[in-house]
Amino acid sequence: MMKGRRRGADLEAALLEAAWTELTERGYSGLTMEGVANRAGTSRPVLARRWNDKAELAIAAIRQQMAKHPMAVADRGDLRTELLEYLELASTRAKGIAAVFTLFSSEYFQDTSSTPQDLRTALLAGGKETLRALLDRAVERGEILEQNLAPPVDTLLGVLFRHHVLMTFSPPPEALRTAWVDRIFLPLVKDHKESRNSDE
């Protein structure tokens, strides 16, 4: 139950916390606008003024939780260091937001007439792709070549990460993340001519 009279951003944050709790306890299939309103100590019309349906409410609740685990990676001057840090942050976020995977159900996609890619786009709306920013920074430093980032290489690490989480419902262990970076990704994006010269 919400205590006191809340308005604006405070009220919305409290409603989203209530929605998050309902989502984690009941999953997407058990999430209802009425249940969230009851938990928040308010009425359904209060929620309806902000979100059209439970799909919108669920997305908003998960995005609020994602915001608690920012993915910003400072310029470390070394792409490998930054990629490993990025994957560590992503793993921390995945641990704290396991409920997101309950959305990958037939009911959610029927409700929204959408695809998993649409869901990812909704969750990331308004945010910048952290991984792409890291790669652009490495190109500017001259550490990797822009032409080596042609699709699907540029999104490879993100794809590997999401696949592991969706298949196991858990973040990848550190050893696996390191192997992705050292054995798969960096060999694809480094200057191959430079690598050959260094071996001579």
Short mmCIF file of C-alpha atoms in Angstrom, two decimals:
data_model
loop_
_atom_site.label_atom_id
_atom_site.label_comp_id
_atom_site.label_asym_id
_atom_site.label_seq_id
_atom_site.Cartn_x
_atom_site.Cartn_y
_atom_site.Cartn_z
CA MET A 1 0.00 0.00 0.00
CA MET A 2 1.25 3.46 -0.85
CA LYS A 3 1.65 5.72 2.14
CA GLY A 4 0.68 9.37 2.03
CA ARG A 5 -0.42 11.42 -0.94
CA ARG A 6 1.88 11.08 -3.92
CA ARG A 7 1.77 12.96 -7.17
CA GLY A 8 3.64 13.26 -10.44
CA ALA A 9 6.93 11.41 -10.67
CA ASP A 10 6.69 10.04 -7.11
CA LEU A 11 3.28 8.54 -7.81
CA GLU A 12 4.40 7.05 -11.11
CA ALA A 13 7.51 5.53 -9.54
CA ALA A 14 5.39 3.95 -6.79
CA LEU A 15 2.95 2.54 -9.35
CA LEU A 16 5.78 1.05 -11.37
CA GLU A 17 7.30 -0.52 -8.26
CA ALA A 18 3.93 -2.11 -7.53
CA ALA A 19 3.72 -3.34 -11.13
CA TRP A 20 7.24 -4.73 -10.89
CA THR A 21 6.39 -6.64 -7.73
CA GLU A 22 3.26 -8.07 -9.33
CA LEU A 23 5.22 -9.03 -12.43
CA THR A 24 7.96 -10.81 -10.48
CA GLU A 25 5.47 -12.63 -8.27
CA ARG A 26 2.85 -13.55 -10.86
CA GLY A 27 4.61 -13.33 -14.22
CA TYR A 28 3.15 -11.59 -17.24
CA SER A 29 0.19 -13.94 -17.50
CA GLY A 30 -0.86 -13.14 -13.92
CA LEU A 31 -0.31 -9.38 -14.19
CA THR A 32 -3.49 -7.29 -14.10
CA MET A 33 -4.15 -3.57 -13.90
CA GLU A 34 -6.50 -4.26 -10.98
CA GLY A 35 -3.84 -6.22 -9.12
CA VAL A 36 -1.32 -3.43 -9.51
CA ALA A 37 -3.85 -0.82 -8.42
CA ASN A 38 -4.72 -2.83 -5.32
CA ARG A 39 -1.08 -3.34 -4.38
CA ALA A 40 -0.40 0.38 -4.87
CA GLY A 41 -3.43 1.36 -2.83
CA THR A 42 -5.04 3.25 -5.67
CA SER A 43 -7.65 2.72 -8.39
CA ARG A 44 -7.47 1.29 -11.88
CA PRO A 45 -8.33 4.65 -13.53
CA VAL A 46 -5.15 6.11 -12.01
CA LEU A 47 -3.14 3.52 -13.93
CA ALA A 48 -5.28 3.84 -17.06
CA ARG A 49 -4.45 7.54 -17.28
CA ARG A 50 -0.78 6.61 -17.69
CA TRP A 51 -0.74 3.24 -19.45
CA ASN A 52 -3.29 1.87 -21.90
CA ASP A 53 -2.95 -1.77 -20.91
CA LYS A 54 -0.87 -4.23 -18.96
CA ALA A 55 1.63 -4.68 -21.80
CA GLU A 56 2.54 -0.98 -21.66
CA LEU A 57 2.63 -1.09 -17.87
CA ALA A 58 4.92 -4.12 -17.86
CA ILE A 59 7.35 -2.50 -20.28
CA ALA A 60 7.41 0.68 -18.17
CA ALA A 61 8.03 -1.29 -14.97
CA ILE A 62 10.90 -3.24 -16.48
CA ARG A 63 12.46 -0.11 -17.97
CA GLN A 64 12.40 1.48 -14.53
CA GLN A 65 14.29 -1.50 -13.13
CA MET A 66 16.76 -1.38 -16.02
CA ALA A 67 17.47 2.26 -15.19
CA LYS A 68 18.70 1.11 -11.78
CA HIS A 69 21.49 -0.79 -13.54
CA PRO A 70 23.05 1.74 -15.95
CA MET A 71 25.24 0.38 -18.73
CA ALA A 72 27.60 3.35 -19.06
CA VAL A 73 31.22 2.31 -19.57
CA ALA A 74 33.92 4.96 -19.19
CA ASP A 75 36.70 5.35 -21.74
CA ARG A 76 39.39 2.95 -20.51
CA GLY A 77 41.59 3.41 -23.56
CA ASP A 78 41.34 -0.31 -24.33
CA LEU A 79 38.47 -2.03 -26.13
CA ARG A 80 38.96 -5.42 -24.47
CA THR A 81 38.74 -3.88 -21.00
CA GLU A 82 35.63 -1.94 -21.96
CA LEU A 83 33.90 -4.94 -23.57
CA LEU A 84 34.48 -7.10 -20.50
CA GLU A 85 33.13 -4.31 -18.30
CA TYR A 86 30.11 -3.95 -20.57
CA LEU A 87 29.33 -7.66 -20.35
CA GLU A 88 29.75 -7.59 -16.57
CA LEU A 89 27.25 -4.72 -16.30
CA ALA A 90 24.87 -6.54 -18.62
CA SER A 91 25.13 -9.65 -16.46
CA THR A 92 24.37 -7.67 -13.31
CA ARG A 93 21.34 -6.18 -15.01
CA ALA A 94 20.18 -9.61 -16.18
CA LYS A 95 20.36 -10.97 -12.63
CA GLY A 96 18.22 -8.14 -11.30
CA ILE A 97 15.69 -8.16 -14.11
CA ALA A 98 14.95 -11.84 -14.58
CA ALA A 99 11.24 -11.05 -14.79
CA VAL A 100 11.77 -9.57 -18.24
CA PHE A 101 11.92 -13.08 -19.60
CA THR A 102 8.39 -13.84 -18.45
CA LEU A 103 7.31 -11.47 -21.21
CA PHE A 104 8.55 -13.92 -23.80
CA SER A 105 5.25 -15.77 -23.80
CA SER A 106 2.59 -16.29 -26.42
CA GLU A 107 0.16 -14.16 -24.39
CA TYR A 108 2.38 -11.08 -24.49
CA PHE A 109 2.97 -11.31 -28.21
CA GLN A 110 -0.72 -11.94 -28.86
CA ASP A 111 -1.64 -8.93 -26.72
CA THR A 112 0.73 -6.64 -28.58
CA SER A 113 0.86 -8.29 -32.04
CA SER A 114 4.62 -7.95 -31.77
CA THR A 115 7.84 -9.95 -32.02
CA PRO A 116 10.80 -10.44 -29.63
CA GLN A 117 12.66 -7.76 -31.60
CA ASP A 118 9.75 -5.37 -31.04
CA LEU A 119 9.94 -6.10 -27.32
CA ARG A 120 13.66 -5.36 -27.23
CA THR A 121 13.07 -2.11 -29.12
CA ALA A 122 10.38 -1.09 -26.61
CA LEU A 123 12.64 -1.81 -23.66
CA LEU A 124 15.50 0.19 -25.16
CA ALA A 125 13.38 3.07 -26.46
CA GLY A 126 15.09 6.40 -25.94
CA GLY A 127 18.39 4.85 -24.92
CA LYS A 128 21.66 4.65 -26.80
CA GLU A 129 23.19 1.33 -27.72
CA THR A 130 26.11 1.09 -25.28
CA LEU A 131 27.92 -1.58 -27.25
CA ARG A 132 27.85 0.47 -30.46
CA ALA A 133 29.17 3.49 -28.57
CA LEU A 134 32.12 1.43 -27.31
CA LEU A 135 32.92 0.21 -30.81
CA ASP A 136 32.70 3.72 -32.28
CA ARG A 137 35.07 4.93 -29.58
CA ALA A 138 37.55 2.17 -30.41
CA VAL A 139 37.40 3.12 -34.10
CA GLU A 140 38.16 6.75 -33.21
CA ARG A 141 41.17 5.60 -31.19
CA GLY A 142 42.40 3.64 -34.20
CA GLU A 143 42.16 0.42 -32.22
CA ILE A 144 39.86 -1.37 -34.67
CA LEU A 145 38.79 -0.84 -38.27
CA GLU A 146 35.35 0.48 -39.17
CA GLN A 147 35.07 -1.88 -42.14
CA ASN A 148 35.49 -4.85 -39.81
CA LEU A 149 32.27 -3.86 -37.99
CA ALA A 150 30.00 -4.75 -40.90
CA PRO A 151 26.83 -6.63 -39.83
CA PRO A 152 26.49 -9.06 -38.18
CA VAL A 153 29.86 -8.50 -36.47
CA ASP A 154 28.82 -5.20 -34.87
CA THR A 155 25.97 -6.83 -32.93
CA LEU A 156 27.58 -10.22 -32.34
CA LEU A 157 28.36 -9.84 -28.64
CA GLY A 158 24.85 -8.63 -27.89
CA VAL A 159 23.36 -11.54 -29.80
CA LEU A 160 25.54 -14.07 -27.96
CA PHE A 161 24.60 -12.53 -24.62
CA ARG A 162 20.84 -12.47 -25.28
CA HIS A 163 20.87 -16.01 -26.66
CA HIS A 164 22.59 -17.36 -23.55
CA VAL A 165 20.22 -15.56 -21.19
CA LEU A 166 17.09 -16.63 -23.09
CA MET A 167 18.25 -20.24 -23.28
CA THR A 168 19.38 -20.53 -19.65
CA PHE A 169 17.46 -17.76 -17.84
CA SER A 170 20.76 -16.72 -16.29
CA PRO A 171 23.65 -14.42 -17.24
CA PRO A 172 26.75 -15.99 -18.81
CA PRO A 173 29.64 -16.80 -16.45
CA GLU A 174 32.78 -14.68 -16.55
CA ALA A 175 34.87 -17.34 -18.31
CA LEU A 176 32.38 -17.56 -21.16
CA ARG A 177 32.16 -13.78 -21.51
CA THR A 178 35.94 -13.57 -21.70
CA ALA A 179 36.05 -16.31 -24.35
CA TRP A 180 33.49 -14.43 -26.46
CA VAL A 181 35.67 -11.33 -26.39
CA ASP A 182 39.10 -12.94 -26.82
CA ARG A 183 38.37 -15.89 -29.10
CA ILE A 184 35.50 -14.66 -31.24
CA PHE A 185 34.93 -10.92 -31.27
CA LEU A 186 38.36 -9.26 -31.10
CA PRO A 187 39.89 -11.52 -33.80
CA LEU A 188 37.07 -10.41 -36.12
CA VAL A 189 37.47 -6.66 -35.61
CA LYS A 190 41.22 -6.20 -35.21
CA ASP A 191 43.39 -5.13 -38.15
CA HIS A 192 44.26 -8.50 -39.68
CA LYS A 193 47.16 -7.05 -41.68
CA GLU A 194 48.64 -5.64 -38.49
CA SER A 195 48.17 -9.00 -36.76
CA ARG A 196 50.03 -10.80 -39.57
CA ASN A 197 52.91 -8.34 -39.45
CA SER A 198 53.26 -8.81 -35.71
CA ASP A 199 53.58 -12.55 -36.22
CA GLU A 200 56.40 -12.22 -38.74
#
